[in-house]
Coordinates of C-alpha atoms in Angstrom, one line a residue:
M1 CA -39.4 82.6 -15.5
K2 CA -38.2 85.1 -18.3
T3 CA -35.3 82.9 -19.1
V4 CA -37.5 79.8 -19.5
L5 CA -39.9 81.6 -21.8
Y6 CA -37.2 83.0 -24.0
V7 CA -35.7 79.5 -24.4
C8 CA -39.1 78.1 -25.3
F9 CA -39.7 80.9 -27.9
F10 CA -36.3 80.4 -29.4
V11 CA -36.8 76.6 -29.8
L12 CA -40.2 77.0 -31.4
A13 CA -38.9 79.8 -33.7
W14 CA -36.1 77.5 -34.8
A15 CA -38.7 74.8 -35.5
A16 CA -40.8 77.2 -37.5
A17 CA -37.8 78.4 -39.5
S18 CA -37.0 74.8 -40.4
L19 CA -40.6 74.1 -41.4
F20 CA -40.8 77.3 -43.5
P21 CA -37.6 78.0 -45.4
D22 CA -37.3 81.3 -47.4
D23 CA -38.8 80.8 -50.8
A24 CA -37.7 84.1 -52.4
A25 CA -34.9 86.6 -51.8
A26 CA -37.4 89.3 -50.9
R27 CA -38.9 87.2 -48.1
K28 CA -37.6 87.1 -44.5
T29 CA -38.5 85.0 -41.5
D30 CA -37.4 86.6 -38.3
S31 CA -36.5 84.3 -35.3
A32 CA -37.8 86.9 -32.9
S33 CA -41.1 87.1 -34.8
V34 CA -42.2 83.9 -33.0
F35 CA -43.6 86.4 -30.4
P36 CA -47.1 87.2 -31.5
G37 CA -46.8 90.8 -30.4
A38 CA -44.2 92.3 -32.7
L39 CA -42.4 92.2 -36.0
S40 CA -38.6 92.2 -35.9
P41 CA -36.6 95.0 -37.5
A42 CA -36.1 94.4 -41.2
D43 CA -32.8 93.1 -42.6
E44 CA -32.2 95.8 -45.2
S45 CA -30.4 93.3 -47.4
H46 CA -33.7 91.5 -48.0
S47 CA -35.6 94.7 -48.9
P48 CA -35.9 95.5 -52.6
G49 CA -33.5 98.1 -53.8
S50 CA -32.1 98.7 -50.3
E51 CA -28.6 99.8 -49.7
K52 CA -26.5 99.8 -46.6
T53 CA -26.1 103.6 -46.7
E54 CA -27.6 106.2 -44.5
K55 CA -30.5 108.0 -46.0
K56 CA -32.1 111.2 -44.9
E57 CA -35.7 111.1 -43.8
S58 CA -36.6 113.3 -46.8
D59 CA -35.1 110.8 -49.2
D60 CA -37.8 108.2 -48.3
P61 CA -41.2 108.3 -50.0
S62 CA -43.9 109.3 -47.4
P63 CA -47.5 108.1 -47.6
G64 CA -50.3 110.6 -47.6
F65 CA -52.6 110.8 -44.6
G66 CA -54.8 107.7 -44.3
E67 CA -52.9 105.9 -47.1
T68 CA -52.2 102.2 -46.5
R69 CA -48.7 101.6 -45.3
M70 CA -48.8 97.7 -45.0
R71 CA -51.1 94.8 -45.8
I72 CA -51.6 91.2 -44.7
M73 CA -51.3 89.0 -47.7
D74 CA -53.6 86.0 -48.4
E75 CA -50.9 83.4 -48.1
I76 CA -51.2 81.9 -44.5
V77 CA -49.8 78.5 -43.6
F78 CA -50.6 76.5 -40.4
A79 CA -48.2 73.9 -38.9
P80 CA -48.6 72.0 -35.6
V81 CA -45.1 71.4 -34.1
D82 CA -44.2 68.3 -31.9
E83 CA -40.9 69.5 -30.6
D84 CA -40.2 66.7 -28.1
G85 CA -41.6 63.8 -30.2
D86 CA -44.1 62.6 -27.7
G87 CA -47.0 62.4 -30.1
L88 CA -48.6 65.7 -28.9
F89 CA -48.3 69.1 -30.6
D90 CA -46.4 71.6 -28.4
A91 CA -47.7 74.5 -30.4
L92 CA -49.6 75.6 -33.5
I93 CA -47.4 77.9 -35.6
V94 CA -49.0 80.2 -38.2
R95 CA -46.9 81.8 -41.0
V96 CA -48.2 85.2 -42.1
D97 CA -46.8 87.1 -45.0
V98 CA -46.9 90.9 -44.6
E99 CA -46.1 93.4 -47.4
I100 CA -44.5 96.7 -46.0
L101 CA -45.1 99.5 -48.5
Y102 CA -43.4 102.3 -46.5
A103 CA -40.6 102.0 -43.9
G104 CA -41.8 102.4 -40.4
F105 CA -42.7 100.8 -37.1
Y106 CA -45.3 98.0 -37.3
S107 CA -46.7 95.2 -35.1
I108 CA -49.1 92.2 -35.6
T109 CA -51.0 90.1 -33.0
G110 CA -53.0 86.9 -33.4
V111 CA -55.7 85.2 -31.5
L112 CA -57.5 81.9 -32.0
R113 CA -61.2 81.9 -31.2
K114 CA -64.1 79.4 -31.2
N115 CA -67.6 80.8 -31.2
G116 CA -66.2 84.1 -30.1
E117 CA -64.3 82.7 -27.1
I118 CA -60.5 82.7 -26.9
V119 CA -58.9 79.3 -27.6
A120 CA -55.3 80.5 -27.5
D121 CA -53.4 83.8 -27.3
K122 CA -50.1 82.8 -25.8
P123 CA -46.8 81.3 -27.1
V124 CA -46.5 79.0 -24.0
F125 CA -49.1 78.1 -21.5
D126 CA -47.5 79.5 -18.3
G127 CA -46.6 82.8 -19.9
P128 CA -48.6 86.0 -20.4
A129 CA -50.2 86.9 -23.7
V130 CA -47.7 89.0 -25.5
P131 CA -49.0 92.6 -25.5
D132 CA -49.3 94.8 -28.7
G133 CA -46.1 96.5 -29.6
G134 CA -43.8 97.6 -32.4
A135 CA -40.3 96.9 -33.5
A136 CA -37.4 98.9 -31.9
D137 CA -36.2 99.7 -35.4
P138 CA -38.2 100.4 -38.5
Y139 CA -39.1 97.9 -41.2
G140 CA -38.0 98.6 -44.7
P141 CA -40.2 98.0 -47.7
G142 CA -40.7 94.5 -48.9
I143 CA -42.4 91.2 -48.0
H144 CA -41.7 89.9 -44.5
T145 CA -42.8 86.6 -43.0
L146 CA -44.0 86.4 -39.4
S147 CA -44.4 83.1 -37.5
I148 CA -47.1 83.4 -34.7
C149 CA -46.9 80.7 -32.0
F150 CA -50.0 79.5 -30.1
S151 CA -49.6 77.4 -26.9
G152 CA -50.5 73.7 -27.3
D153 CA -51.6 73.4 -23.7
Q154 CA -53.9 76.4 -24.1
I155 CA -55.6 74.8 -27.1
L156 CA -55.9 71.5 -25.2
R157 CA -57.4 73.1 -22.1
S158 CA -59.9 75.0 -24.2
G159 CA -61.7 71.8 -24.8
E160 CA -62.7 73.0 -28.3
N161 CA -61.9 71.2 -31.6
G162 CA -61.1 73.2 -34.7
P163 CA -61.6 74.7 -37.1
Y164 CA -60.8 77.9 -35.2
D165 CA -61.1 81.6 -36.3
L166 CA -57.7 83.1 -36.5
E167 CA -57.9 86.9 -36.0
I168 CA -54.8 88.8 -37.2
T169 CA -54.6 92.4 -36.2
A170 CA -52.0 94.6 -37.9
F171 CA -50.9 98.0 -36.6
D172 CA -49.1 100.6 -38.6
P173 CA -48.2 104.2 -37.4
A174 CA -51.6 105.6 -38.2
L175 CA -54.0 102.8 -39.0
A176 CA -55.1 99.4 -37.7
G177 CA -56.5 96.6 -39.8
Q178 CA -57.8 93.1 -39.1
K179 CA -58.0 89.9 -41.1
T180 CA -59.9 86.7 -40.0
V181 CA -59.2 83.3 -41.6
V182 CA -60.4 79.8 -40.7
T183 CA -57.9 77.2 -39.6
P184 CA -57.9 73.6 -40.6
V185 CA -59.8 71.1 -38.5
Y186 CA -57.8 70.1 -35.4
D187 CA -58.6 67.7 -32.4
H188 CA -57.8 69.7 -29.3
L189 CA -56.7 66.4 -27.6
S190 CA -53.8 66.1 -30.1
F191 CA -52.2 69.2 -28.4
G192 CA -50.3 69.2 -25.1
E193 CA -47.2 71.2 -24.2
F194 CA -45.9 70.3 -20.7
G195 CA -48.7 69.8 -18.3
G196 CA -52.5 69.9 -18.0
L197 CA -53.0 66.4 -19.4
A198 CA -53.9 65.1 -15.9
S199 CA -53.8 66.3 -12.3
L200 CA -53.9 64.9 -8.7
S201 CA -56.6 65.9 -6.3
G202 CA -56.4 63.6 -3.2
I203 CA -54.6 60.9 -1.3
T204 CA -56.2 58.3 1.1
D205 CA -54.3 55.5 2.9
T206 CA -55.7 52.2 4.1
P207 CA -53.7 49.3 5.8
V208 CA -54.0 45.9 4.2
D209 CA -54.0 42.6 6.1
T210 CA -54.2 39.9 3.4
D211 CA -54.0 36.9 5.7
D212 CA -56.1 38.2 8.6
N213 CA -53.4 37.6 11.1
G214 CA -53.7 41.0 12.8
R215 CA -50.6 42.4 11.1
Y216 CA -50.5 44.7 8.1
D217 CA -48.9 43.3 5.0
G218 CA -48.8 46.7 3.4
L219 CA -50.2 50.1 3.0
S220 CA -52.6 50.8 0.2
V221 CA -52.8 54.4 -1.1
A222 CA -55.7 55.6 -3.3
I223 CA -54.7 58.5 -5.6
E224 CA -57.5 60.7 -7.0
T225 CA -56.8 61.9 -10.5
N226 CA -58.5 64.1 -13.0
V227 CA -57.5 63.2 -16.6
I228 CA -58.0 65.5 -19.6
L229 CA -56.1 63.4 -22.2
P230 CA -56.6 59.6 -22.2
A231 CA -53.2 58.0 -22.2
E232 CA -50.9 55.7 -20.3
Y233 CA -49.7 57.4 -17.1
Q234 CA -47.2 56.6 -14.4
I235 CA -47.9 57.2 -10.7
H236 CA -44.7 57.4 -8.6
G237 CA -45.0 57.1 -4.8
S238 CA -42.5 57.5 -2.0
L239 CA -43.1 57.0 1.7
Y240 CA -41.0 59.0 4.3
D241 CA -40.8 58.8 8.1
S242 CA -40.8 61.8 10.4
H243 CA -37.0 62.3 9.8
N244 CA -37.6 62.5 6.0
K245 CA -35.9 59.2 5.4
A246 CA -37.4 57.1 2.6
I247 CA -38.9 53.8 3.8
G248 CA -40.7 52.8 0.7
Q249 CA -41.0 53.5 -3.1
T250 CA -43.3 52.2 -5.7
V251 CA -44.7 53.0 -9.1
A252 CA -47.8 52.0 -11.0
T253 CA -48.6 52.4 -14.7
H254 CA -52.2 52.6 -15.8
P255 CA -54.1 53.5 -19.0
L256 CA -56.4 56.3 -17.8
D257 CA -59.6 57.6 -19.5
S258 CA -60.8 61.1 -19.4
G259 CA -62.5 62.3 -16.2
E260 CA -62.0 61.7 -12.4
Q261 CA -60.7 58.3 -11.4
T262 CA -58.7 56.5 -8.7
V263 CA -55.3 54.8 -9.0
M264 CA -53.9 52.5 -6.3
L265 CA -50.4 52.3 -5.0
Q266 CA -49.1 49.6 -2.7
F267 CA -46.3 50.0 -0.2
P268 CA -45.1 46.7 1.4
G269 CA -45.3 46.4 5.1
Q270 CA -41.8 44.9 5.8
P271 CA -39.8 48.1 5.1
I272 CA -42.2 50.1 7.4
L273 CA -41.6 47.5 10.2
R274 CA -37.8 47.6 9.7
S275 CA -37.8 51.4 9.7
G276 CA -38.5 51.4 13.4
Q277 CA -40.5 54.6 13.0
D278 CA -44.1 55.1 13.9
G279 CA -46.4 57.2 11.7
P280 CA -47.9 59.3 10.5
Y281 CA -45.8 58.9 7.4
E282 CA -45.5 61.3 4.5
V283 CA -46.7 60.1 1.1
A284 CA -45.2 62.0 -1.9
V285 CA -46.9 61.2 -5.2
S286 CA -46.0 62.4 -8.8
L287 CA -48.0 61.9 -12.0
A288 CA -46.2 61.6 -15.3
T289 CA -46.9 60.3 -18.8
A290 CA -45.4 57.0 -19.9
K291 CA -42.6 59.0 -21.5
N292 CA -41.9 60.5 -18.1
R293 CA -43.2 64.0 -18.8
G294 CA -44.2 65.4 -15.4
M295 CA -47.8 66.4 -15.0
D296 CA -48.5 67.0 -11.3
G297 CA -47.4 66.1 -7.8
M298 CA -48.7 66.3 -4.2
K299 CA -48.0 65.2 -0.6
A300 CA -50.1 64.1 2.3
L301 CA -49.7 62.5 5.7
T302 CA -51.0 59.0 6.6
R303 CA -52.7 58.1 9.8
A304 CA -50.6 57.5 12.9
Y305 CA -49.6 53.9 12.5
T306 CA -47.3 51.9 14.8
H307 CA -44.5 50.3 12.9
L308 CA -44.8 47.1 14.9
D309 CA -48.3 46.6 13.4
F310 CA -46.7 45.8 10.0
E311 CA -45.8 42.3 8.8
G312 CA -42.3 40.8 9.1
I313 CA -40.8 37.3 9.7
L314 CA -39.4 38.1 13.1
D315 CA -38.6 40.7 15.8
L316 CA -35.1 41.0 17.0
D317 CA -34.7 40.7 20.8
G318 CA -31.5 42.9 20.8
V319 CA -29.2 40.0 21.9
M320 CA -26.3 39.2 19.5
I321 CA -23.1 37.3 20.3
D322 CA -20.2 37.0 17.9
Q323 CA -17.0 34.9 18.4
G324 CA -14.1 33.5 16.5
I325 CA -14.0 29.7 16.3
D326 CA -10.8 27.7 15.9
T327 CA -11.8 24.3 14.7
N328 CA -8.4 22.7 14.3
G329 CA -6.5 24.3 17.3
N330 CA -3.8 26.1 15.2
G331 CA -4.5 29.4 16.9
F332 CA -6.4 31.1 14.1
Y333 CA -10.2 31.5 13.6
D334 CA -11.6 29.3 10.9
V335 CA -15.1 30.8 11.4
L336 CA -16.7 33.9 12.7
R337 CA -19.9 32.7 14.4
V338 CA -22.8 35.1 14.9
S339 CA -25.8 34.1 16.9
F340 CA -28.8 36.3 17.6
G341 CA -32.1 36.0 19.3
A342 CA -35.4 36.5 17.5
D343 CA -39.1 36.2 18.2
I344 CA -40.5 34.4 15.1
R345 CA -43.8 35.9 14.0
A346 CA -44.8 33.5 11.2
A347 CA -44.1 29.8 10.7
G348 CA -42.4 28.6 7.5
T349 CA -39.4 27.3 5.8
F350 CA -36.9 30.0 4.8
R351 CA -33.5 30.2 3.2
I352 CA -31.5 32.5 5.5
A353 CA -28.6 34.5 4.0
G354 CA -26.1 36.3 6.1
Y355 CA -23.9 39.1 4.6
M356 CA -21.0 40.7 6.5
K357 CA -20.3 44.2 5.3
M358 CA -16.7 45.5 5.2
K359 CA -15.6 49.0 4.2
W360 CA -12.1 50.2 3.3
K361 CA -11.9 53.9 2.4
T362 CA -14.6 54.4 -0.2
R363 CA -14.8 50.8 -1.3
R364 CA -17.2 48.2 0.1
F365 CA -16.7 44.4 0.3
G366 CA -18.6 41.6 1.9
V367 CA -18.5 38.0 3.0
H368 CA -21.5 35.6 2.9
A369 CA -22.3 33.2 5.6
M370 CA -22.6 29.5 4.8
P371 CA -25.9 28.6 3.2
L372 CA -28.7 27.9 5.7
T373 CA -32.3 26.6 5.2
L374 CA -34.5 26.3 8.4
T375 CA -38.1 25.6 9.2
L376 CA -39.1 28.1 11.9
E377 CA -42.0 27.9 14.3
P378 CA -43.6 30.9 16.1
G379 CA -41.9 31.9 19.3
H380 CA -38.4 32.8 20.5
Q381 CA -35.4 31.2 18.8
T382 CA -31.7 31.7 18.5
L383 CA -30.3 31.7 14.9
I384 CA -26.6 31.0 14.1
L385 CA -24.6 32.1 11.1
D386 CA -21.1 31.0 10.3
F387 CA -18.9 33.3 8.2
P388 CA -15.7 31.6 6.6
G389 CA -12.6 33.1 8.2
Q390 CA -10.5 32.6 5.1
F391 CA -12.4 35.4 3.2
I392 CA -12.2 37.8 6.1
K393 CA -8.4 37.2 6.0
Q394 CA -8.4 37.6 2.2
Y395 CA -9.9 41.1 2.3
S396 CA -7.4 42.2 5.0
I397 CA -10.0 44.5 6.6
D398 CA -10.3 44.8 10.3
G399 CA -13.7 44.9 12.2
P400 CA -16.1 45.8 13.5
Y401 CA -18.3 44.3 10.8
E402 CA -22.0 45.0 10.1
I403 CA -24.2 42.0 9.6
E404 CA -27.3 41.9 7.4
V405 CA -29.6 38.8 7.5
S406 CA -32.2 38.3 4.7
F407 CA -35.0 35.7 4.6
W408 CA -36.0 34.2 1.3
D409 CA -39.0 32.0 0.3
P410 CA -37.4 29.0 -1.3
A411 CA -40.6 28.3 -3.3
D412 CA -40.4 31.4 -5.4
N413 CA -37.0 32.7 -4.5
R414 CA -38.5 35.9 -3.1
Q415 CA -37.0 38.0 -0.3
V416 CA -39.6 38.3 2.4
D417 CA -37.6 40.1 5.2
K418 CA -34.3 41.6 6.0
V419 CA -32.8 42.8 9.3
T420 CA -29.6 44.5 10.4
L421 CA -27.8 43.2 13.5
N422 CA -25.5 45.1 15.8
P423 CA -21.9 45.5 14.7
T424 CA -19.4 42.8 15.7
K425 CA -16.4 43.3 17.9
P426 CA -13.3 44.9 16.3
Y427 CA -11.6 41.8 15.1
S428 CA -8.2 41.9 13.4
H429 CA -8.2 40.2 10.0
N430 CA -4.8 38.6 11.0
A431 CA -6.7 36.5 13.6
F432 CA -8.3 34.4 10.9
D433 CA -6.9 31.4 9.2
P434 CA -6.2 31.9 5.4
S435 CA -6.4 28.2 4.7
G436 CA -10.1 28.2 5.7
F437 CA -12.5 25.8 7.3
R438 CA -12.9 22.4 5.7
T439 CA -16.3 20.8 5.7
P440 CA -16.6 16.9 6.0
L441 CA -17.2 16.8 2.2
E442 CA -14.0 18.7 1.5
S443 CA -12.0 16.6 4.0
A444 CA -13.2 13.4 2.3
A445 CA -12.3 14.8 -1.1
R446 CA -8.8 15.7 0.0
M447 CA -8.3 12.3 1.6
S448 CA -9.4 10.5 -1.6
G449 CA -6.9 12.5 -3.6
K450 CA -9.5 14.9 -5.2
T451 CA -8.1 18.4 -4.9
G452 CA -9.2 21.8 -6.1
T453 CA -12.2 24.0 -5.6
Q454 CA -15.7 22.6 -5.2
A455 CA -17.0 24.6 -8.1
A456 CA -16.0 27.4 -10.4
L457 CA -17.6 30.2 -12.5
T458 CA -16.6 29.5 -16.1
G459 CA -17.1 33.1 -17.2
V460 CA -19.8 32.1 -19.7
F461 CA -23.1 34.1 -19.5
A462 CA -26.3 34.5 -21.5
E463 CA -29.4 36.7 -21.0
H464 CA -33.0 36.5 -21.9
L465 CA -36.3 38.3 -21.1
A466 CA -39.4 36.7 -19.7
D467 CA -43.0 37.8 -20.5
S468 CA -45.1 35.2 -18.8
D469 CA -48.4 36.9 -19.2
D470 CA -48.0 38.0 -22.8
D471 CA -48.7 41.7 -22.0
G472 CA -45.8 42.9 -24.0
L473 CA -43.8 43.8 -20.8
Y474 CA -41.1 41.7 -19.3
G475 CA -41.5 40.3 -15.8
H476 CA -37.9 39.3 -15.4
L477 CA -34.4 39.9 -16.8
A478 CA -32.8 36.5 -16.5
I479 CA -29.0 36.0 -16.6
D480 CA -27.7 32.5 -17.1
V481 CA -24.4 31.8 -15.3
E482 CA -22.4 28.7 -16.3
V483 CA -20.7 26.9 -13.4
N484 CA -18.4 23.9 -13.4
V485 CA -19.1 21.7 -10.4
Q486 CA -16.5 19.2 -9.1
F487 CA -18.2 18.1 -5.9
P488 CA -22.0 17.6 -6.0
G489 CA -23.9 19.5 -3.3
T490 CA -26.0 22.5 -2.4
Y491 CA -24.7 25.8 -3.8
C492 CA -26.0 29.4 -3.8
L493 CA -25.4 31.9 -6.5
Y494 CA -25.8 35.6 -5.6
G495 CA -25.6 38.7 -7.7
N496 CA -26.3 42.4 -7.7
L497 CA -27.8 44.1 -10.8
C498 CA -26.5 47.7 -11.0
D499 CA -27.3 50.6 -13.4
F500 CA -24.7 52.5 -15.4
R501 CA -24.0 54.8 -12.5
G502 CA -23.2 51.8 -10.2
R503 CA -26.4 52.1 -8.2
M504 CA -27.9 48.8 -7.2
V505 CA -31.2 48.0 -9.0
C506 CA -32.0 44.7 -7.3
E507 CA -30.3 41.6 -6.0
E508 CA -31.0 37.9 -6.5
L509 CA -30.1 34.6 -4.9
A510 CA -30.5 31.1 -6.3
S511 CA -30.0 28.0 -4.2
L512 CA -29.8 24.7 -6.0
D513 CA -28.6 21.1 -5.5
L514 CA -26.0 20.7 -8.3
D515 CA -24.5 17.5 -9.8
A516 CA -20.9 17.3 -11.0
G517 CA -20.2 18.8 -14.4
V518 CA -20.8 22.0 -16.3
Q519 CA -24.3 23.4 -15.9
V520 CA -26.3 26.6 -15.9
V521 CA -27.7 28.5 -12.9
T522 CA -30.2 31.3 -13.7
L523 CA -30.6 34.6 -11.7
A524 CA -34.0 36.0 -12.5
F525 CA -34.0 39.7 -11.7
S526 CA -37.4 41.3 -11.1
G527 CA -38.8 43.4 -13.9
A528 CA -40.9 45.3 -11.4
K529 CA -37.8 46.4 -9.4
I530 CA -36.0 47.4 -12.6
R531 CA -39.0 49.5 -13.6
R532 CA -39.3 51.1 -10.2
H533 CA -35.6 52.0 -10.2
G534 CA -36.3 54.1 -13.3
A535 CA -32.9 53.7 -15.1
S536 CA -32.5 52.1 -18.4
G537 CA -29.7 49.6 -19.3
P538 CA -27.2 48.4 -20.0
Y539 CA -27.1 46.8 -16.5
Q540 CA -24.0 45.4 -14.8
L541 CA -24.0 42.1 -13.0
E542 CA -21.7 42.8 -10.0
S543 CA -20.6 41.0 -6.8
L544 CA -21.4 37.7 -8.4
M545 CA -20.7 35.1 -5.7
L546 CA -20.8 31.3 -5.9
L547 CA -21.2 29.8 -2.4
G548 CA -20.8 26.3 -1.1
S549 CA -20.2 24.8 2.3
G550 CA -17.0 26.6 3.3
F551 CA -16.4 27.7 -0.3
E552 CA -16.8 31.0 -2.0
E553 CA -15.8 32.5 -5.4
I554 CA -16.4 36.2 -6.2
K555 CA -16.4 38.1 -9.5
E556 CA -16.9 41.9 -8.9
D557 CA -17.7 43.0 -12.5
A558 CA -19.0 39.8 -14.0
Y559 CA -21.2 40.7 -17.0
Q560 CA -23.0 43.6 -18.8
T561 CA -26.4 43.3 -20.3
L562 CA -27.9 44.9 -23.4
A563 CA -29.3 48.5 -23.2
Y564 CA -33.0 47.7 -22.2
P565 CA -35.4 50.7 -21.6
Y566 CA -36.7 50.3 -18.1
L567 CA -40.3 51.0 -19.4
Q568 CA -40.1 47.6 -21.2
F569 CA -40.5 45.9 -17.8
S570 CA -43.8 45.2 -16.1
E571 CA -44.9 46.5 -12.7

């Protein structure tokens, strides 16, 4: 704690020195004098007529008994300091000029009062009031300047507006004197150091079933807050299972008024289902200003939920079969086919995307399954995904491979569920055919003399922000990707948006029927996911993949966006 306090004092002293430069050779502002309890030793070069030579005590003039040795001068300057530029004053710094008539040990303290009650008597809120004390070395005669620092949070929490009574008490070796002056008018809500603006007092969880189908679409968490300063606040929430593994994260931004009020956080049900862990879950909540200054945090346990009570598209039955398929009898696999059984919970039409993960040392690669759109009915079904063998061969990485299957709503291009299957058998990449599997469309094209790829990424990109509700925050970061299509058909474009550290912010998949020619496909990345990730741009579009029937083109580092602040995006 001592180290933190000394750093805070040094910063504020520096700020005071920059605000109050010396205006005469006989004046001195001591950086250490930011402590309200003591004057620093005098720099003799600033004292009138001083020399850097040793003097005997008898050489110095001595005051008579009861004679004034120092006096507080009338010139007193007040300056609120906003050190971190957040619009709130971290401290009120007061400059006091003191005339030393005789060399000796001296100290000065200061207190702000309102109607006789203390408003502030500390340099920083979480430190003690600095006790009375004197300098380790004597002060020489001359005019010295002292900067007294009062905690911004202490002023805020007093709840009192200025003007305040500033009581300055000066101590010399034999006498004590006091001077009281009135400060300018200040609004206490304009002060705030590093906390105390708002606090958390309670957490209550409630399951939510929006469609009344008996399964929870999410977990709603009510956060009780007590706000001192009206402002825009962020509530960050994380959900953890009993093994301390994160199974959900969310953030909400609200303008909050003074007083006690409730803020709601929503955790989606699908990650809870996929965690495979029953409750109770731990909810960790933190409160911060919109500029990310931490205010408070707390944790609580939810009720004892069963993970199967939460919503998802399907439940895996645990059966998965993977096999290599040789379509042309040349002894190599053209396709790695993966089939798995599932109990479908909800009927609907879904775009199903399969992703085969490969790892080589510290690098990760992947192969996408051929595009698939199915209408599913409730009950047990077997789903089949085909992964092109040519790309498995291209990466030269042996199995086993991990398979992820995601389900997307084609109406709004929103991911509604994702499951991880069991690893495949340990295939050798040399078992796959590098020439690839030809669809009927490709075969017809080759027979008619049309050769080449089905489509290609041109390398031309553009970006734009979307604010659909005109609230000043962006709902999407859209990246336009130009493609040159040779053979008309259904194509998928997939990409990861990553932050500057390479961490994935979000992923997006667009599926379209494209005609021949050069055209633009847009990947609209969720502004809410960008905001929840909590990292500002520039963002990198990575693992950009253009997929067709038996066709795939990949660009690892495709495009970099502008440097958007993440707080520009909506929830």
